[in-house]
Amino acid sequence: MDTASNSHSVQSENTREDRPGQTRDTDSEQSDPQKWDWLEASPGKLAAGLFFGLVFGFLLQKGGVAKFDILLGVLLLENFVVVKVMLTAIIVGMIGSYFLRRMGVVELQINETKYGSNILGGLSFGVGFGLLAYCPGTNAAAVGQGNLDALVGVVGLLLGSYLYALSSKFNSGTVSHWGKRGKLTIPELVGTSQGRFVAIAAPLLAVLLVLLEVIGY
């Protein structure tokens, strides 16, 4: 009886020791930085993301902003189709996101402002845009419509992303981290509320859009 009770107590202690270990393993899995959170998203959210991505690409293609000559025209200030498409998207996105946030449907996600990263990223983007005449979004739409020259952009995107991922662990304290300003927004920068900013900026951008259309650009 004593032997049986002793073995039973040892098994109980082992069981109690295993449980915390299992909890720690679970915690480590949850805090694993390599884990992809989007894999845990609901199928509805993933399907919605895919749907709106397809719609976005379709509208880019139908708007003509995936054509080489149109994109080259905006760089030469001869064709403003891309500018008009961007202005339309900004106006719709500005008003839509504001009301969706007010209704609690979406949350505002802001990247941290870093002047060094912004300047380097803008210069790199500009050089790539000037050499290829495609930005990442229009490049994807151009591939979808069969432009073989856009495949060079795909290779560049993949290679650049890979090189950036490799260098990210070594660039702490470099110029890419200069000028940290936190999560800034334009309304905060000019000292006004988001609602007031949208109420002023959206009509002004709409007027600019109409002017471009009237002038014939």
Short mmCIF file of C-alpha atoms in Angstrom, two decimals:
data_model
loop_
_atom_site.label_atom_id
_atom_site.label_comp_id
_atom_site.label_asym_id
_atom_site.label_seq_id
_atom_site.Cartn_x
_atom_site.Cartn_y
_atom_site.Cartn_z
CA MET A 1 0.00 0.00 0.00
CA ASP A 2 2.84 2.37 0.89
CA THR A 3 4.64 1.59 -2.36
CA ALA A 4 1.49 2.15 -4.38
CA SER A 5 0.74 5.44 -2.63
CA ASN A 6 4.34 6.60 -3.10
CA SER A 7 4.27 5.78 -6.82
CA HIS A 8 0.91 7.53 -7.10
CA SER A 9 2.30 10.67 -5.41
CA VAL A 10 5.37 10.63 -7.69
CA GLN A 11 3.13 10.38 -10.75
CA SER A 12 1.00 13.24 -9.43
CA GLU A 13 4.11 15.40 -8.96
CA ASN A 14 5.31 14.53 -12.46
CA THR A 15 1.92 15.44 -13.83
CA ARG A 16 1.98 18.78 -12.00
CA GLU A 17 5.50 19.44 -13.32
CA ASP A 18 4.46 18.60 -16.88
CA ARG A 19 1.54 20.98 -16.86
CA PRO A 20 3.59 24.13 -16.22
CA GLY A 21 6.00 22.97 -18.89
CA GLN A 22 3.16 22.58 -21.32
CA THR A 23 1.93 26.05 -20.44
CA ARG A 24 5.37 27.50 -21.02
CA ASP A 25 5.55 25.80 -24.42
CA THR A 26 2.19 27.25 -25.33
CA ASP A 27 3.28 30.69 -24.18
CA SER A 28 6.49 30.45 -26.18
CA GLU A 29 4.53 29.47 -29.26
CA GLN A 30 2.23 32.46 -28.79
CA SER A 31 5.17 34.84 -28.38
CA ASP A 32 7.14 33.32 -31.27
CA PRO A 33 8.12 36.27 -33.53
CA GLN A 34 8.25 33.93 -36.52
CA LYS A 35 4.56 33.16 -36.21
CA TRP A 36 2.39 34.71 -38.94
CA ASP A 37 -0.66 36.33 -37.37
CA TRP A 38 -2.51 36.54 -40.68
CA LEU A 39 -2.74 32.73 -40.73
CA GLU A 40 -4.98 32.98 -37.66
CA ALA A 41 -7.33 35.49 -39.29
CA SER A 42 -10.85 34.37 -40.01
CA PRO A 43 -11.53 32.96 -43.51
CA GLY A 44 -13.96 35.84 -44.03
CA LYS A 45 -11.24 38.45 -43.49
CA LEU A 46 -8.82 36.62 -45.77
CA ALA A 47 -11.48 36.29 -48.46
CA ALA A 48 -12.35 39.98 -48.11
CA GLY A 49 -8.69 40.92 -48.47
CA LEU A 50 -8.36 38.80 -51.59
CA PHE A 51 -11.58 40.21 -53.05
CA PHE A 52 -10.68 43.86 -52.50
CA GLY A 53 -7.14 43.22 -53.77
CA LEU A 54 -8.56 41.83 -57.01
CA VAL A 55 -10.96 44.77 -57.31
CA PHE A 56 -8.10 47.21 -56.71
CA GLY A 57 -5.95 45.58 -59.39
CA PHE A 58 -8.89 45.52 -61.82
CA LEU A 59 -9.55 49.22 -61.30
CA LEU A 60 -5.87 50.06 -61.72
CA GLN A 61 -5.82 48.22 -65.02
CA LYS A 62 -9.08 49.76 -66.26
CA GLY A 63 -7.88 53.20 -65.22
CA GLY A 64 -4.91 52.81 -67.53
CA VAL A 65 -2.30 53.30 -64.85
CA ALA A 66 -0.66 49.97 -65.67
CA LYS A 67 0.35 51.16 -69.16
CA PHE A 68 3.97 52.09 -69.71
CA ASP A 69 3.29 55.18 -71.85
CA ILE A 70 0.80 56.64 -69.35
CA LEU A 71 3.17 56.12 -66.42
CA LEU A 72 6.04 57.59 -68.38
CA GLY A 73 3.82 60.54 -69.25
CA VAL A 74 3.27 61.46 -65.61
CA LEU A 75 7.03 61.40 -64.99
CA LEU A 76 7.46 63.81 -67.93
CA LEU A 77 4.51 65.94 -66.73
CA GLU A 78 2.69 65.26 -70.00
CA ASN A 79 -0.08 62.94 -68.81
CA PHE A 80 -1.91 63.31 -65.49
CA VAL A 81 -4.12 60.23 -65.59
CA VAL A 82 -2.17 58.69 -62.71
CA VAL A 83 -2.48 61.88 -60.67
CA LYS A 84 -6.25 61.96 -61.21
CA VAL A 85 -6.60 58.31 -60.21
CA MET A 86 -4.53 58.94 -57.08
CA LEU A 87 -6.51 62.05 -56.16
CA THR A 88 -9.77 60.13 -56.54
CA ALA A 89 -8.44 57.31 -54.36
CA ILE A 90 -7.22 59.77 -51.70
CA ILE A 91 -10.57 61.57 -51.53
CA VAL A 92 -12.59 58.35 -51.32
CA GLY A 93 -10.15 56.76 -48.86
CA MET A 94 -9.99 59.89 -46.69
CA ILE A 95 -13.74 60.22 -46.32
CA GLY A 96 -14.44 56.48 -46.15
CA SER A 97 -11.79 55.68 -43.54
CA TYR A 98 -12.87 58.61 -41.38
CA PHE A 99 -16.48 57.47 -41.17
CA LEU A 100 -15.51 53.82 -40.79
CA ARG A 101 -13.34 54.78 -37.81
CA ARG A 102 -16.18 56.84 -36.33
CA MET A 103 -18.46 53.81 -36.61
CA GLY A 104 -15.85 51.56 -35.01
CA VAL A 105 -15.54 49.32 -38.06
CA VAL A 106 -11.80 49.87 -38.56
CA GLU A 107 -8.89 51.03 -36.41
CA LEU A 108 -6.28 53.54 -37.51
CA GLN A 109 -2.87 51.87 -38.01
CA ILE A 110 -0.03 54.38 -38.37
CA ASN A 111 3.61 53.68 -39.12
CA GLU A 112 6.20 55.54 -37.08
CA THR A 113 7.59 58.65 -38.78
CA LYS A 114 11.35 58.45 -39.30
CA TYR A 115 12.84 61.16 -41.50
CA GLY A 116 15.87 59.09 -42.42
CA SER A 117 13.81 56.10 -43.52
CA ASN A 118 11.30 58.31 -45.33
CA ILE A 119 14.00 60.12 -47.30
CA LEU A 120 15.93 56.97 -48.19
CA GLY A 121 12.74 55.12 -49.07
CA GLY A 122 11.46 58.01 -51.18
CA LEU A 123 14.73 58.31 -53.08
CA SER A 124 14.89 54.55 -53.69
CA PHE A 125 11.27 54.53 -54.84
CA GLY A 126 11.89 57.49 -57.15
CA VAL A 127 14.94 55.90 -58.75
CA GLY A 128 13.08 52.63 -59.29
CA PHE A 129 10.03 54.41 -60.68
CA GLY A 130 12.21 56.45 -63.04
CA LEU A 131 14.11 53.41 -64.34
CA LEU A 132 11.15 51.06 -64.69
CA ALA A 133 8.19 53.47 -65.01
CA TYR A 134 6.18 51.24 -62.66
CA CYS A 135 5.46 51.54 -58.96
CA PRO A 136 4.79 48.33 -56.96
CA GLY A 137 1.00 48.46 -57.41
CA THR A 138 1.01 49.34 -61.09
CA ASN A 139 3.81 46.82 -61.65
CA ALA A 140 1.57 44.02 -60.33
CA ALA A 141 -1.30 45.21 -62.52
CA ALA A 142 1.03 45.34 -65.53
CA VAL A 143 2.10 41.74 -64.91
CA GLY A 144 -1.56 40.77 -64.73
CA GLN A 145 -2.26 42.32 -68.13
CA GLY A 146 0.73 40.56 -69.69
CA ASN A 147 3.49 43.19 -69.80
CA LEU A 148 6.74 41.26 -69.96
CA ASP A 149 8.85 44.27 -68.98
CA ALA A 150 7.02 44.37 -65.64
CA LEU A 151 8.56 41.01 -64.73
CA VAL A 152 11.85 42.85 -64.19
CA GLY A 153 10.07 44.86 -61.52
CA VAL A 154 8.86 41.69 -59.82
CA VAL A 155 12.44 40.41 -59.65
CA GLY A 156 13.56 43.75 -58.26
CA LEU A 157 10.82 43.75 -55.62
CA LEU A 158 11.71 40.28 -54.43
CA LEU A 159 15.45 40.93 -54.45
CA GLY A 160 15.12 44.31 -52.74
CA SER A 161 12.83 42.89 -50.04
CA TYR A 162 15.26 40.04 -49.40
CA LEU A 163 18.27 42.36 -49.15
CA TYR A 164 16.38 44.70 -46.83
CA ALA A 165 15.42 41.78 -44.58
CA LEU A 166 19.07 40.70 -44.42
CA SER A 167 20.32 44.20 -43.63
CA SER A 168 17.60 45.12 -41.12
CA LYS A 169 19.42 43.40 -38.24
CA PHE A 170 22.56 45.47 -38.87
CA ASN A 171 21.13 48.93 -39.53
CA SER A 172 20.18 49.91 -35.97
CA GLY A 173 21.41 53.43 -35.30
CA THR A 174 22.03 54.16 -38.96
CA VAL A 175 20.53 56.98 -41.04
CA SER A 176 17.32 54.96 -41.52
CA HIS A 177 16.51 55.61 -37.84
CA TRP A 178 17.25 59.32 -37.84
CA GLY A 179 14.51 61.79 -37.04
CA LYS A 180 12.07 59.62 -35.12
CA ARG A 181 8.87 61.60 -34.57
CA GLY A 182 6.48 58.90 -33.43
CA LYS A 183 3.17 58.14 -35.11
CA LEU A 184 2.35 61.50 -36.65
CA THR A 185 -0.66 62.46 -38.74
CA ILE A 186 -1.16 65.60 -40.83
CA PRO A 187 -4.08 66.81 -38.66
CA GLU A 188 -1.85 66.56 -35.57
CA LEU A 189 0.97 68.32 -37.40
CA VAL A 190 -1.22 71.30 -38.34
CA GLY A 191 -3.03 71.26 -34.99
CA THR A 192 -6.57 70.38 -36.00
CA SER A 193 -9.02 67.51 -35.63
CA GLN A 194 -9.33 64.73 -38.17
CA GLY A 195 -12.92 65.63 -38.97
CA ARG A 196 -12.07 69.27 -39.68
CA PHE A 197 -9.07 68.28 -41.76
CA VAL A 198 -11.17 65.91 -43.90
CA ALA A 199 -13.88 68.56 -44.28
CA ILE A 200 -11.30 71.03 -45.66
CA ALA A 201 -8.91 68.79 -47.57
CA ALA A 202 -11.44 66.62 -49.43
CA PRO A 203 -13.21 69.54 -51.20
CA LEU A 204 -9.87 71.17 -52.08
CA LEU A 205 -8.59 67.96 -53.64
CA ALA A 206 -11.90 67.55 -55.49
CA VAL A 207 -11.51 71.06 -56.94
CA LEU A 208 -7.98 70.22 -58.07
CA LEU A 209 -9.27 67.02 -59.67
CA VAL A 210 -11.96 68.92 -61.58
CA LEU A 211 -9.43 71.53 -62.73
CA LEU A 212 -7.13 68.85 -64.14
CA GLU A 213 -10.06 67.35 -66.01
CA VAL A 214 -11.23 70.73 -67.37
CA ILE A 215 -7.76 71.77 -68.47
CA GLY A 216 -7.43 68.50 -70.36
CA TYR A 217 -4.63 66.81 -68.49
#
